[in-house]
PDB file of C-alpha atoms in Angstrom:
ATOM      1  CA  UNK A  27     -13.457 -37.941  25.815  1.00 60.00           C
ATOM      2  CA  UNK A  28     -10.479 -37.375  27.764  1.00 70.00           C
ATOM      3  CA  UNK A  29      -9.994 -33.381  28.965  1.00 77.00           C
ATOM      4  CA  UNK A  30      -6.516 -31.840  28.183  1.00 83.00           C
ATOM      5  CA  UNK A  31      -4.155 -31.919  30.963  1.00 88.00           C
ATOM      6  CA  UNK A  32      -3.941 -27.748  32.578  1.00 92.00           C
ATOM      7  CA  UNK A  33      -1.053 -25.816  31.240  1.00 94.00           C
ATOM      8  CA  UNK A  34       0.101 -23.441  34.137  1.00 94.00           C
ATOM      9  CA  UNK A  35      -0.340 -19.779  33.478  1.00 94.00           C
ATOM     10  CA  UNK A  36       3.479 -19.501  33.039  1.00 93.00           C
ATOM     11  CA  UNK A  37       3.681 -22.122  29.855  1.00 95.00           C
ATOM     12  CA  UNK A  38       0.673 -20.235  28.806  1.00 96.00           C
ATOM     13  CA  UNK A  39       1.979 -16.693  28.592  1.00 94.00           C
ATOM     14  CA  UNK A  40       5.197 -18.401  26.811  1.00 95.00           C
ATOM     15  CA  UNK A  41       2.311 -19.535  23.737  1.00 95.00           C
ATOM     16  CA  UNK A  42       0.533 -16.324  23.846  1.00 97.00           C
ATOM     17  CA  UNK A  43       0.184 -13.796  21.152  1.00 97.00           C
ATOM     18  CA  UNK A  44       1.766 -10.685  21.895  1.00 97.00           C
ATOM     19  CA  UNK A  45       0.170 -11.721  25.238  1.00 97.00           C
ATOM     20  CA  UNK A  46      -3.560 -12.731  23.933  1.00 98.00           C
ATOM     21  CA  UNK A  47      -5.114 -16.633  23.304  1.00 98.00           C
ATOM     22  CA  UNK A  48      -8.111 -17.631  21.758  1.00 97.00           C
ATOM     23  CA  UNK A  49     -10.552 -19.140  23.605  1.00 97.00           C
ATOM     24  CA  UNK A  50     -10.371 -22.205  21.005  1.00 96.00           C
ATOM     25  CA  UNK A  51      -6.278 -22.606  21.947  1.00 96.00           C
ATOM     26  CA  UNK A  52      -7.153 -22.127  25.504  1.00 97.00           C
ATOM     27  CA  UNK A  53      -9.256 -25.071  25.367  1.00 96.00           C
ATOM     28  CA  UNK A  54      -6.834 -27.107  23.860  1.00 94.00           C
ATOM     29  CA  UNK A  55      -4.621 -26.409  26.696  1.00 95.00           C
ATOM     30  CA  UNK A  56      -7.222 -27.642  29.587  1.00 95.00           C
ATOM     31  CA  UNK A  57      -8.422 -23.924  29.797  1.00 96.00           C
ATOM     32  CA  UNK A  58     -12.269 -24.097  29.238  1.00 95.00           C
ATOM     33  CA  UNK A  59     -14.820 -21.822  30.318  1.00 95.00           C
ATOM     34  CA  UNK A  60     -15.443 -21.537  33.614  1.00 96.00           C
ATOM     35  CA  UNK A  61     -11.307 -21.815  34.077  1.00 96.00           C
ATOM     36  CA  UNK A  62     -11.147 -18.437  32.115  1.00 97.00           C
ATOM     37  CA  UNK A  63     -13.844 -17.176  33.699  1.00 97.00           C
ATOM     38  CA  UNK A  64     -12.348 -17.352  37.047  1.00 97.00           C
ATOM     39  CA  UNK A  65      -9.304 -15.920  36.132  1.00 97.00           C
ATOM     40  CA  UNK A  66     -11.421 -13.078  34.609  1.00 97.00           C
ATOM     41  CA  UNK A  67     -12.986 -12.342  37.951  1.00 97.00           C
ATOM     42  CA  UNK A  68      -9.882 -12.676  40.398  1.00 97.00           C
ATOM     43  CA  UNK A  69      -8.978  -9.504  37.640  1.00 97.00           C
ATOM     44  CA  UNK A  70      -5.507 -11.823  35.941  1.00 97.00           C
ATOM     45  CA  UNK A  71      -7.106 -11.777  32.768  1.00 98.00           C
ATOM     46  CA  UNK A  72      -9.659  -9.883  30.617  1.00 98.00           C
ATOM     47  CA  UNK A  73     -11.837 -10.398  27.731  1.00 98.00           C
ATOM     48  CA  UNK A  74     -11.763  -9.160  24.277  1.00 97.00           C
ATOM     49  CA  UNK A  75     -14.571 -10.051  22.546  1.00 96.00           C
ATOM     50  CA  UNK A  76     -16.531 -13.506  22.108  1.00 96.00           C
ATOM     51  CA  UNK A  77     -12.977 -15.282  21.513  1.00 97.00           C
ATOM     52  CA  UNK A  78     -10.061 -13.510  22.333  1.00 98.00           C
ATOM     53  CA  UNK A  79      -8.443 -13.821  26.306  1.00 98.00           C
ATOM     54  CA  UNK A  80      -5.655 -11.513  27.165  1.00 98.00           C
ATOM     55  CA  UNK A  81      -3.229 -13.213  29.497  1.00 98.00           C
ATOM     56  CA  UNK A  82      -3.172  -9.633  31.226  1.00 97.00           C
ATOM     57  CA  UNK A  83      -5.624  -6.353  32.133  1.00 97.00           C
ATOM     58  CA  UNK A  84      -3.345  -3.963  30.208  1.00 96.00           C
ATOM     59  CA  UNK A  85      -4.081  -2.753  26.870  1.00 96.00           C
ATOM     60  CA  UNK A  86      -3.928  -4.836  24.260  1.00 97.00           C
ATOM     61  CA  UNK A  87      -0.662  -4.063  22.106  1.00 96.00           C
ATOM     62  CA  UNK A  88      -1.059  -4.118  18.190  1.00 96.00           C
ATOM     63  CA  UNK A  89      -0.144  -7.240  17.409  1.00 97.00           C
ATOM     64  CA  UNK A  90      -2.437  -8.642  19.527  1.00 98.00           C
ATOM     65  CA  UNK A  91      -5.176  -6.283  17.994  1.00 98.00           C
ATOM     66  CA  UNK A  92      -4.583  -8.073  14.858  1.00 98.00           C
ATOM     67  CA  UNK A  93      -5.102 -11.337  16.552  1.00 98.00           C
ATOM     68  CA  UNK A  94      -8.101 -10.379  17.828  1.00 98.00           C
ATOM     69  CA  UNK A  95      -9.591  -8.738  14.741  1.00 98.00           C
ATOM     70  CA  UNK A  96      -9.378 -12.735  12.895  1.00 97.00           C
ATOM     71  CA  UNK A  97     -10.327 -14.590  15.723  1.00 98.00           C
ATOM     72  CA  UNK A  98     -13.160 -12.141  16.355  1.00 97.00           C
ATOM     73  CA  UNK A  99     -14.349 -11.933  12.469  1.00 97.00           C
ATOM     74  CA  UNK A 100     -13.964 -15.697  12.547  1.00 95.00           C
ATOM     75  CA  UNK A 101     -10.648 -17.620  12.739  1.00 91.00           C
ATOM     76  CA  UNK A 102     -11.587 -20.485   9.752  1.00 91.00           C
ATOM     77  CA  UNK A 103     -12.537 -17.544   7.202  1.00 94.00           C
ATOM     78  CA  UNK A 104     -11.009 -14.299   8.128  1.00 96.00           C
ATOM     79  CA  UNK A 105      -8.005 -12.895   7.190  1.00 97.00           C
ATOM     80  CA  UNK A 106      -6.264  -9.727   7.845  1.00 98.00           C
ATOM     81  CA  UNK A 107      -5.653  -7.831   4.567  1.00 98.00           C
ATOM     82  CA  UNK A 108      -5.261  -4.500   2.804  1.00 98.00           C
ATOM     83  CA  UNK A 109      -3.167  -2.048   4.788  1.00 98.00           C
ATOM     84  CA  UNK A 110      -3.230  -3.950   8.128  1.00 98.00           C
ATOM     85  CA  UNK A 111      -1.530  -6.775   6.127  1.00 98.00           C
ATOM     86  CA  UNK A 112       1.137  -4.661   4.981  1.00 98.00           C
ATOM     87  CA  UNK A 113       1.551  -3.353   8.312  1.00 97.00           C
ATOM     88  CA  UNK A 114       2.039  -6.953   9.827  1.00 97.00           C
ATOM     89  CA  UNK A 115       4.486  -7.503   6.618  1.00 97.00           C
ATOM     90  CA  UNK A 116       6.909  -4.480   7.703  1.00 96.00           C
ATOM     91  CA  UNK A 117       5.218  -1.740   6.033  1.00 95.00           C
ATOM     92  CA  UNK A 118       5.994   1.575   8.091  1.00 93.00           C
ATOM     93  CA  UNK A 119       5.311   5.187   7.060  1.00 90.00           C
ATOM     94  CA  UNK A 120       1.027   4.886   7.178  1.00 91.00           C
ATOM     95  CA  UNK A 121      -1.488   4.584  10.018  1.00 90.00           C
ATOM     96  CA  UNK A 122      -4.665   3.529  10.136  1.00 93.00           C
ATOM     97  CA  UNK A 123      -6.997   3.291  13.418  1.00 92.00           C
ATOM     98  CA  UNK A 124      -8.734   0.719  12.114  1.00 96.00           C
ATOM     99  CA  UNK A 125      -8.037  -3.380  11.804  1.00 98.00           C
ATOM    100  CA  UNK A 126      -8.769  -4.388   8.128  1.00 98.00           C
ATOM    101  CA  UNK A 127      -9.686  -8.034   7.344  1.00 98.00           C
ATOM    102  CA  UNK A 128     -11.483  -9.753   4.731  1.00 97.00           C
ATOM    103  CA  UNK A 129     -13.716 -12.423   4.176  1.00 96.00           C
ATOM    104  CA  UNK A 130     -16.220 -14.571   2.202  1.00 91.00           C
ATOM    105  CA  UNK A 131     -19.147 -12.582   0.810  1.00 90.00           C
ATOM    106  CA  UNK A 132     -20.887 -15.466   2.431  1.00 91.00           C
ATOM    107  CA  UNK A 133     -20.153 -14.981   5.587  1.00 91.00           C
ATOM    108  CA  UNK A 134     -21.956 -13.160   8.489  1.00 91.00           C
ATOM    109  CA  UNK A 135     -20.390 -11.190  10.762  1.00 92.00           C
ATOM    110  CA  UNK A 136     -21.041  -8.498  13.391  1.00 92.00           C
ATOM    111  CA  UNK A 137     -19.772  -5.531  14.222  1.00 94.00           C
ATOM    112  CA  UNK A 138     -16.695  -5.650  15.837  1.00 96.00           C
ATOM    113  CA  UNK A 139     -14.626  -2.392  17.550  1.00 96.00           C
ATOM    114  CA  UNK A 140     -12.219  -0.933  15.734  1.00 96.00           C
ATOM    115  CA  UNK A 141     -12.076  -3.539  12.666  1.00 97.00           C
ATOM    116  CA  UNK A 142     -13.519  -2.902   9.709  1.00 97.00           C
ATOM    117  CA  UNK A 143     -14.561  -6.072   8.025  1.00 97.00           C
ATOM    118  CA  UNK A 144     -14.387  -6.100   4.051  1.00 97.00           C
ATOM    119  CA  UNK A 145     -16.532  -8.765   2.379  1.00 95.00           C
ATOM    120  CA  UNK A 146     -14.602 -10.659  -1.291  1.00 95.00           C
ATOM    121  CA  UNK A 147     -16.280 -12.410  -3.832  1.00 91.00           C
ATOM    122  CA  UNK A 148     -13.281 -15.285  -3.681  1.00 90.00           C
ATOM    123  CA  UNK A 149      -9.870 -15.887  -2.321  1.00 93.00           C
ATOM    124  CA  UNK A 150      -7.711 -16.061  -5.058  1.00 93.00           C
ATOM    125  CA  UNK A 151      -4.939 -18.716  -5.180  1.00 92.00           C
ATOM    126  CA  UNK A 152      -1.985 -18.465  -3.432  1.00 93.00           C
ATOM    127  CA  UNK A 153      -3.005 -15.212  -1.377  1.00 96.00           C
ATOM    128  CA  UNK A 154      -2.395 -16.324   2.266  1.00 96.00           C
ATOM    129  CA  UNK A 155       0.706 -16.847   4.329  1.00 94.00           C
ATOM    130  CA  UNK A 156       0.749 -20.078   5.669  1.00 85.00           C
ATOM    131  CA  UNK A 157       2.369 -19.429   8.988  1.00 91.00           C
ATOM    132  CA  UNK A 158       1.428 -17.247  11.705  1.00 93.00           C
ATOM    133  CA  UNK A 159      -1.205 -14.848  11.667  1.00 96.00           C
ATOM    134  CA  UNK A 160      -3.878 -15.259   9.003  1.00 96.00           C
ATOM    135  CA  UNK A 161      -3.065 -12.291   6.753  1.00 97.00           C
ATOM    136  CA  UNK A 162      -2.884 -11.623   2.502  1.00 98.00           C
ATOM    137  CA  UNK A 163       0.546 -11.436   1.012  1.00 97.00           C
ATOM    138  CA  UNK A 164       1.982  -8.243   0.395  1.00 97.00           C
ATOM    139  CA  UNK A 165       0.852  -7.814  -3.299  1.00 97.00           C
ATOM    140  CA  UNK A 166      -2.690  -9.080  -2.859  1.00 98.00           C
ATOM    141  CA  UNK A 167      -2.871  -6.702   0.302  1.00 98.00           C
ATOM    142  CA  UNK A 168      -1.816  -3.812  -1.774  1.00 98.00           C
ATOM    143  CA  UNK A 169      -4.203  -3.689  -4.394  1.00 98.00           C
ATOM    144  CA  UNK A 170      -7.232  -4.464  -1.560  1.00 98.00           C
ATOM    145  CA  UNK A 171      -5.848  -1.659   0.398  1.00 97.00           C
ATOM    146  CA  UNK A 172      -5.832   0.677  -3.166  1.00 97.00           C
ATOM    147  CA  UNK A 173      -9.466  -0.255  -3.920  1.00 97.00           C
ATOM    148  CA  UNK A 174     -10.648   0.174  -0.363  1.00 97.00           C
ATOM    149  CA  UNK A 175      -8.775   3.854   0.241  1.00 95.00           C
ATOM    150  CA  UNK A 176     -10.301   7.047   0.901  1.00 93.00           C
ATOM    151  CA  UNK A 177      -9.221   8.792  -2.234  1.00 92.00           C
ATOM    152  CA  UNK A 178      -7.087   8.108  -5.307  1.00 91.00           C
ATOM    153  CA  UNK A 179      -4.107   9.912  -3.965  1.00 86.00           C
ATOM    154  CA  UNK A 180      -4.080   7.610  -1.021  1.00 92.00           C
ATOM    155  CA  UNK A 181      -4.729   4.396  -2.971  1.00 93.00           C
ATOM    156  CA  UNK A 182      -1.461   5.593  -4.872  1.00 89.00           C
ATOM    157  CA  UNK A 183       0.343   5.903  -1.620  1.00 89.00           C
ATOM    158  CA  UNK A 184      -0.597   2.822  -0.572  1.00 93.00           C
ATOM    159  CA  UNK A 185       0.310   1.190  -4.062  1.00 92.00           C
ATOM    160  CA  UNK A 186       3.891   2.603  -4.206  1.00 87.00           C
ATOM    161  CA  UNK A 187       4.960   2.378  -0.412  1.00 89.00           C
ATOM    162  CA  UNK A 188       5.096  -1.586  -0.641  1.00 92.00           C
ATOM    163  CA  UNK A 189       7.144  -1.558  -3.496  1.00 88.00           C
ATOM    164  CA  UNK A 190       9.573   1.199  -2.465  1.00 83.00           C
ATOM    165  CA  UNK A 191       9.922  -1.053   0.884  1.00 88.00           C
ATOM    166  CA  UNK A 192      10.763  -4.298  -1.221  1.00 89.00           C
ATOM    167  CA  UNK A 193       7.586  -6.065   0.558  1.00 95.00           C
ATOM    168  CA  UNK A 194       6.721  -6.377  -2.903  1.00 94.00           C
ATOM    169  CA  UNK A 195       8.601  -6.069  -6.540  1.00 91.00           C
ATOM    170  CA  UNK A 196       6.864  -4.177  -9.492  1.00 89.00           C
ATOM    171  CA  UNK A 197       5.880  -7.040 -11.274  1.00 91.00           C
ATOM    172  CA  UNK A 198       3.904  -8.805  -8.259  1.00 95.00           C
ATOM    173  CA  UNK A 199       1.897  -5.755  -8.142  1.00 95.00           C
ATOM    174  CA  UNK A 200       1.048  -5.605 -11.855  1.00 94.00           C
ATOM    175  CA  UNK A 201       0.069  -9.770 -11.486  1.00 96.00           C
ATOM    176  CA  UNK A 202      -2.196  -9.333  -8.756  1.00 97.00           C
ATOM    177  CA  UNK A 203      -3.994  -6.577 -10.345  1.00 96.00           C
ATOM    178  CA  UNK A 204      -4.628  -9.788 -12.774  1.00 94.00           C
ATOM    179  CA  UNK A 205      -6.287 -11.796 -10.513  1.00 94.00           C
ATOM    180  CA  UNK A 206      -7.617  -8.614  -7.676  1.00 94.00           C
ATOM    181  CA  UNK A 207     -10.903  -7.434  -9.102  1.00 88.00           C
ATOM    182  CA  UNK A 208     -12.009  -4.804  -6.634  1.00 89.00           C
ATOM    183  CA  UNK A 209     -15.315  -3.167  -7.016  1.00 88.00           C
ATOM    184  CA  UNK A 210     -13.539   0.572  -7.243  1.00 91.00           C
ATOM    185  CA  UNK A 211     -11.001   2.112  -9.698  1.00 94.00           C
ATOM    186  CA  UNK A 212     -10.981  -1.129 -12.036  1.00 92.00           C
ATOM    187  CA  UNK A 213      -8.913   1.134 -14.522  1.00 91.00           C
ATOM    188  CA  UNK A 214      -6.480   3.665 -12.383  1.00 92.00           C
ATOM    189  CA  UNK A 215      -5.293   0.808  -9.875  1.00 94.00           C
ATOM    190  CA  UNK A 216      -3.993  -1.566 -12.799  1.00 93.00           C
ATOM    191  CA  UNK A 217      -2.755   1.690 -14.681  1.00 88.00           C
ATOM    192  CA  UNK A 218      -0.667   2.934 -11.581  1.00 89.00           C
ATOM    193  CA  UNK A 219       0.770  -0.579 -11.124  1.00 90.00           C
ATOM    194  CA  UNK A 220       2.205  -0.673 -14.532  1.00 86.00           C
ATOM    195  CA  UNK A 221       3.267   3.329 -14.090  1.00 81.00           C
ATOM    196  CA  UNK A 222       5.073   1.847 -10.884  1.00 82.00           C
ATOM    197  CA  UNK A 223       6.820  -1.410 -11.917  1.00 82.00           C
ATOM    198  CA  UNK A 224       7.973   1.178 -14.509  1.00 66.00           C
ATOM    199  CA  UNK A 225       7.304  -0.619 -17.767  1.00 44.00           C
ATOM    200  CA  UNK A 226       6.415   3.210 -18.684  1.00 40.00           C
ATOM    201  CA  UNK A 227       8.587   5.970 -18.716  1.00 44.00           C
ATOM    202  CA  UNK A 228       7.855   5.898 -22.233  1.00 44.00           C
ATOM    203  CA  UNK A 229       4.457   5.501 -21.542  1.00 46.00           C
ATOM    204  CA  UNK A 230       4.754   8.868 -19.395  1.00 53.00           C
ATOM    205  CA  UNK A 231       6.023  10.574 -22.453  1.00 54.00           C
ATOM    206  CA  UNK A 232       3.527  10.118 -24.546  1.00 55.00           C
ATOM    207  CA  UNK A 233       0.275  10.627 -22.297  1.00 72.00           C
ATOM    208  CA  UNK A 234       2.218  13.495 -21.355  1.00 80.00           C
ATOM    209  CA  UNK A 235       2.345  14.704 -25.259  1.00 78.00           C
ATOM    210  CA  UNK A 236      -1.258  13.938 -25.733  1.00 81.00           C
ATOM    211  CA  UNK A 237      -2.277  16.065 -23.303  1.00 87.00           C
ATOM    212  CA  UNK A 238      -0.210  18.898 -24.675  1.00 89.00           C
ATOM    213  CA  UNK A 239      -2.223  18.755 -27.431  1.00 88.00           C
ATOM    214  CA  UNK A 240      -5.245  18.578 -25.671  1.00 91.00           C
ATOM    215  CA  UNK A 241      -3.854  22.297 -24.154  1.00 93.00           C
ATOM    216  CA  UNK A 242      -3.327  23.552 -27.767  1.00 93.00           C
ATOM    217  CA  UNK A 243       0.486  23.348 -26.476  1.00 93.00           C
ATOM    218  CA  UNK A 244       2.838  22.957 -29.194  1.00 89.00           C
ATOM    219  CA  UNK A 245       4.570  19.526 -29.826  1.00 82.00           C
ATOM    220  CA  UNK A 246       7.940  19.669 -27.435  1.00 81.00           C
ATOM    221  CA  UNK A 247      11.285  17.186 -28.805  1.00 75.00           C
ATOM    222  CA  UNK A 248      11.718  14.186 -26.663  1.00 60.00           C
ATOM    223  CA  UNK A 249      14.648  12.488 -25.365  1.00 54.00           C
ATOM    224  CA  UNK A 250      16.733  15.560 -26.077  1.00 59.00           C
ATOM    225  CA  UNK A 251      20.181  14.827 -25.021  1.00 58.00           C
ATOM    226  CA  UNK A 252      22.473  17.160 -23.235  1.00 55.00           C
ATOM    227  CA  UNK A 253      25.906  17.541 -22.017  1.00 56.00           C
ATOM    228  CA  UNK A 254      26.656  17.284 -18.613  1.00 54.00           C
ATOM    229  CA  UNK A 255      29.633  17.188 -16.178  1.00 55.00           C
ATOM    230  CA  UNK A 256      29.533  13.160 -15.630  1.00 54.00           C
ATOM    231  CA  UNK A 257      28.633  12.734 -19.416  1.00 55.00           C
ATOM    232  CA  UNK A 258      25.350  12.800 -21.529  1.00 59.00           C
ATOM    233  CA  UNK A 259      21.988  14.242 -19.800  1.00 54.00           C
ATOM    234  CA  UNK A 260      18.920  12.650 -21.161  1.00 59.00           C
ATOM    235  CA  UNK A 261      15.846  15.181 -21.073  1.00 67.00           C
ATOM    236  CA  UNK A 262      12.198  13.853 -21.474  1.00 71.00           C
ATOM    237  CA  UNK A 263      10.467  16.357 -22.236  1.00 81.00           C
ATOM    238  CA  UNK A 264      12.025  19.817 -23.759  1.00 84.00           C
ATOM    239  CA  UNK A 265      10.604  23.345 -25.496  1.00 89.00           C
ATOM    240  CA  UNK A 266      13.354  25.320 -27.362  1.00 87.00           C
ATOM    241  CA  UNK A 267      11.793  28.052 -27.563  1.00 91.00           C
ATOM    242  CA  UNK A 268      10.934  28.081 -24.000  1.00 92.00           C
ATOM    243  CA  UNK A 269      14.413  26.821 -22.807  1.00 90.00           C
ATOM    244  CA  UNK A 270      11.532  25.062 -20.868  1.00 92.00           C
ATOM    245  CA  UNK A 271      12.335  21.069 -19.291  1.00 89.00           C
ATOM    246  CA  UNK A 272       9.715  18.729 -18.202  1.00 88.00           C
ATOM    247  CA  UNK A 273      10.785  15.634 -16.973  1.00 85.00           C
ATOM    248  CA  UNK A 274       8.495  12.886 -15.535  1.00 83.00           C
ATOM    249  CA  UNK A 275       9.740  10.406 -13.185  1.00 78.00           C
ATOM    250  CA  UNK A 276       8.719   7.087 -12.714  1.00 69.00           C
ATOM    251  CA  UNK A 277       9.177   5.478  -9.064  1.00 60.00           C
ATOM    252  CA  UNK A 278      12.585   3.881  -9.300  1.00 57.00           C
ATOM    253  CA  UNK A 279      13.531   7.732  -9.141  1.00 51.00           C
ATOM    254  CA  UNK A 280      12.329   8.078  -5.495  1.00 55.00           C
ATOM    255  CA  UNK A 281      14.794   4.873  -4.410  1.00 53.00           C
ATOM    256  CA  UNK A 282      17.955   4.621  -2.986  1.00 52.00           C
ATOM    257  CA  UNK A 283      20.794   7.109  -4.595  1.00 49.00           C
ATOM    258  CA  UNK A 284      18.188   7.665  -7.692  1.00 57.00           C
ATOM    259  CA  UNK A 285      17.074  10.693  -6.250  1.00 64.00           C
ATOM    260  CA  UNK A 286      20.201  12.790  -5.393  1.00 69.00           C
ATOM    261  CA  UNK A 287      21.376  11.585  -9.302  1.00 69.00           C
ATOM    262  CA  UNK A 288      18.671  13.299 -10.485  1.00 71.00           C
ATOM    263  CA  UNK A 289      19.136  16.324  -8.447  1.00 75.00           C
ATOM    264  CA  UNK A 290      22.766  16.910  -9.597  1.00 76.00           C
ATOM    265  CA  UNK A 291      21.650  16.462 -13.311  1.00 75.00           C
ATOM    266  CA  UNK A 292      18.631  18.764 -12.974  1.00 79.00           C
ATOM    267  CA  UNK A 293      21.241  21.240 -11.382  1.00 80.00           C
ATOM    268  CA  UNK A 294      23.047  20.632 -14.664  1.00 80.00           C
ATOM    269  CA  UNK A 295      20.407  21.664 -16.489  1.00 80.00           C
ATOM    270  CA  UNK A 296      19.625  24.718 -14.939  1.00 82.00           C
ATOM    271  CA  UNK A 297      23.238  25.820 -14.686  1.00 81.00           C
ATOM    272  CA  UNK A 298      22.885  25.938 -18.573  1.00 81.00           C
ATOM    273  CA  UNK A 299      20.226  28.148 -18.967  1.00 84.00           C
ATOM    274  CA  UNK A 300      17.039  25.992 -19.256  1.00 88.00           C
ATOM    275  CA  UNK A 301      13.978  25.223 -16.362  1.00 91.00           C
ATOM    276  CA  UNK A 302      12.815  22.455 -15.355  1.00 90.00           C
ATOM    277  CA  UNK A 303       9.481  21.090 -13.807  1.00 92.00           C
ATOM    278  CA  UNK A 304       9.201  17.680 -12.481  1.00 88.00           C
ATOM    279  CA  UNK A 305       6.543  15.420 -11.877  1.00 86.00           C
ATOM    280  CA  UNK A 306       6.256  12.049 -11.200  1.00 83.00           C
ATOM    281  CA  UNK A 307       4.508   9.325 -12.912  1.00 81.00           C
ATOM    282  CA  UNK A 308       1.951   8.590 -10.374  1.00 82.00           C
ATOM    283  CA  UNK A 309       1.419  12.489  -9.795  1.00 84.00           C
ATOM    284  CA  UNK A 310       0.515  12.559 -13.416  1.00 84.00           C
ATOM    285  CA  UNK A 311      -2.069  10.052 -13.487  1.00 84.00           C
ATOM    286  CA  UNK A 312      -3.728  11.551 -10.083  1.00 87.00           C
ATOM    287  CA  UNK A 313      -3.614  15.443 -10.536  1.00 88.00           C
ATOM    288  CA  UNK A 314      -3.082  16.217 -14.946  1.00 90.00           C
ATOM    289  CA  UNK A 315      -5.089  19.231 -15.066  1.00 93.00           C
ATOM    290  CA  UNK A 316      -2.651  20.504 -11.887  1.00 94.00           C
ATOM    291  CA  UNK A 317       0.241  19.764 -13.485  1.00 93.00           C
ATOM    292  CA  UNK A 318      -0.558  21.161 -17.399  1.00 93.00           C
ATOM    293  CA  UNK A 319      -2.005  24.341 -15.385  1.00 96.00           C
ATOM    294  CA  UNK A 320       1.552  24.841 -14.101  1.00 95.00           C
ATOM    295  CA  UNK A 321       3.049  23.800 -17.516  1.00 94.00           C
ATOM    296  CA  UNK A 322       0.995  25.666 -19.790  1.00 95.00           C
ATOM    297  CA  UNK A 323       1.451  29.310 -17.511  1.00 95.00           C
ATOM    298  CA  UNK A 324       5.544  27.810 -17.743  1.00 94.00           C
ATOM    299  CA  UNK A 325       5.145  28.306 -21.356  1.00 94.00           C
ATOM    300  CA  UNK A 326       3.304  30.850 -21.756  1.00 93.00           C
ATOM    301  CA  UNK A 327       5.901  33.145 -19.690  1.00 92.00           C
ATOM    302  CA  UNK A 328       9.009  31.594 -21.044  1.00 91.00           C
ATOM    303  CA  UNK A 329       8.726  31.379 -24.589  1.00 88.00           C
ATOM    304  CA  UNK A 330      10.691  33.530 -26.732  1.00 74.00           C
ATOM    305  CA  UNK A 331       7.940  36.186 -28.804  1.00 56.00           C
TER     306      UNK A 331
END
C-alpha cells in the first residue's frame, strides 16, 4: 500500500485542533511514528497521551483538552458529555476541572488525567452532534451532568443554566428525561425538568399547600388578585390574617425583563401593606423544610391574635 504523501508542518497546524492532532489524522497525512517522534525530540511538538500530538510545547488550551479527553478514552466510542458538553455548546457561568465523557459500559478504559470517564448502559438515539467534536447534545448532556453532580442543588444548577441560555428549550429537557435513565435521582431530575419547562406554576401551588398542611398551617386563598399601578396583581399564595404573600416562581421569572416585572409588582404589594416571601420553584423542591421554617415563623409573627 501506497504511504500518504507528507503534509508540511504549516498545512498541518492549519488542520489542527485548537493546535492538537491525533496520531490516527497524523497518519493520514504521511505523519507516522517515527516522523512524530522526531519532531518530539528536536522539542516542536509534545505528546499528550497514547494519541493526542500537540503541534506545539505550550499548554494545551481547552478546546484541545476536550480533544484529547475522546481521542484518549477512545475516538470510535467516546464522547464528551454532561457539563463538558454544555461547555463546548456555549454554556458559561460553571467550571469544572475535570473533562467529562461517556461511553459504552462495555468498554475498557484507563485512567486518563484530568478526565473523568462515565460508563452508559446505551446511547440513545439521536444524542450526538454529527460534526466536529464528538460530544452529547445539549439536552442529553444536561440530564447526564444532573445525575452525575455533587449534590442536588448543583444538579439543579446544572438543569436550569442550559435552558436559561437557550442551549436547550423546556420541553427538550423534559423529553430527554424520557429516554436518560441515570442511575441517581430517577425521581427529582424528571420532577425539576417539568418544574423548569414550567408546565407547573400550578403545580407549585399546590405542593406548596400540601405542605402547609403538613405544618398544621392554615389553608391560605390562592390566586388572590390585587390592584396595582399597571393594572391587576396576581398573588399565589396569600394569608389575610397575616397580610402575609408567598409567591413561588417558576424559571421563566429569572429571564430577560421577567425579573425586574416582578420586582415592581412585589414593590406594589408591599406599598399596600402586605409581605411577601419568594421562592422559586426549583428552591422548593431542593430546600422545603428551609423554606416552611421561614414561612411558618412569618406566620406565626404576623398574624393578627
Amino acid at each position: 500500500m501506497r504511504k500518504p504523501i507528507r503534509m508540511p508542518r504549516a498545512a498541518l497546524r492549519e488542520l489542527a485542533h485548537d493546535g492538537v492532532l491525533s496520531r490516527a489524522e497524523l497518519r493520514e497525512h504521511g505523519w507516522d511514528r517515527d516522523a512524530v517522534g522526531r519532531q518530539v525530540a528536536a522539542d516542536r511538538w509534545a505528546c499528550h497521551g497514547r494519541q493526542t500530538v500537540a503541534l506545539h510545547t505550550s499548554t494545551l488550551g481547552e478546546e484541545a483538552g476536550r480533544w484529547r479527553a475522546v481521542w484518549e478514552a477512545g475516538e470510535r466510542v467516546a464522547a464528551l458529555d454532561g457539563v463538558s458538553a454544555l461547555h463546548a455548546a456555549g454554556m458559561t457561568g460553571f467550571s469544572d476541572d475535570q473533562v467529562h465523557v461517556s461511553v459504552k459500559h462495555t468498554h475498557t478504559v484507563e485512567d486518563i488525567d484530568g478526565v473523568r470517564v462515565h460508563k452508559v448502559i446505551r446511547r440513545v438515539a439521536g444524542e450526538l452532534e454529527l460534526l466536529g467534536l464528538p460530544r452529547t447534545k445539549p439536552a442529553v448532556a444536561a440530564v447526564r451532568a444532573a445525575h452525575w453532580a455533587l449534590s442536588d442543588r448543583q444538579a439543579a444548577l446544572l438543569l436550569v443554566m442550559p435552558v436559561q441560555q437557550r442551549l436547550v428549550t423546556g420541553v427538550q429537557l423534559v423529553e430527554a428525561t424520557q429516554r436518560v435513565r441515570g442511575r441517581t435521582r430517577r425521581r427529582l431530575i424528571p420532577q425539576l425538568a417539568r418544574d423548569i419547562a414550567d408546565g407547573a406554576q400550578s403545580l407549585g401551588e399546590l405542593d406548596f399547600a400540601s405542605l402547609c398542611r403538613l405544618r398544621g398551617l392554615p389553608e391560605p386563598s390562592r390566586q388572590v388578585v390585587r390592584r396595582g399601578a399597571q393594572g391587576r396583581v396576581y398573588l399565589d399564595v396569600r394569608w389575610d390574617e397575616a397580610d402575609l404573600v408567598i409567591e413561588i416562581d417558576g424559571a421563566q421569572h429569572l429571564w430577560g425583563l421577567a425579573a425586574t416585572d416582578d420586582q415592581f409588582r412585589q414593590n406594589a404589594v408591599v406599598l399596600r401593606g402586605d409581605r411577601v416571601l419568594r421562592m422559586t420553584l426549583v428552591g422548593l423542591r431542593l430546600a422545603p423544610e428551609a423554606f416552611m421554617d421561614q414561612v411558618c415563623e412569618a406566620h406565626a409573627r404576623f398574624r393578627r391574635r
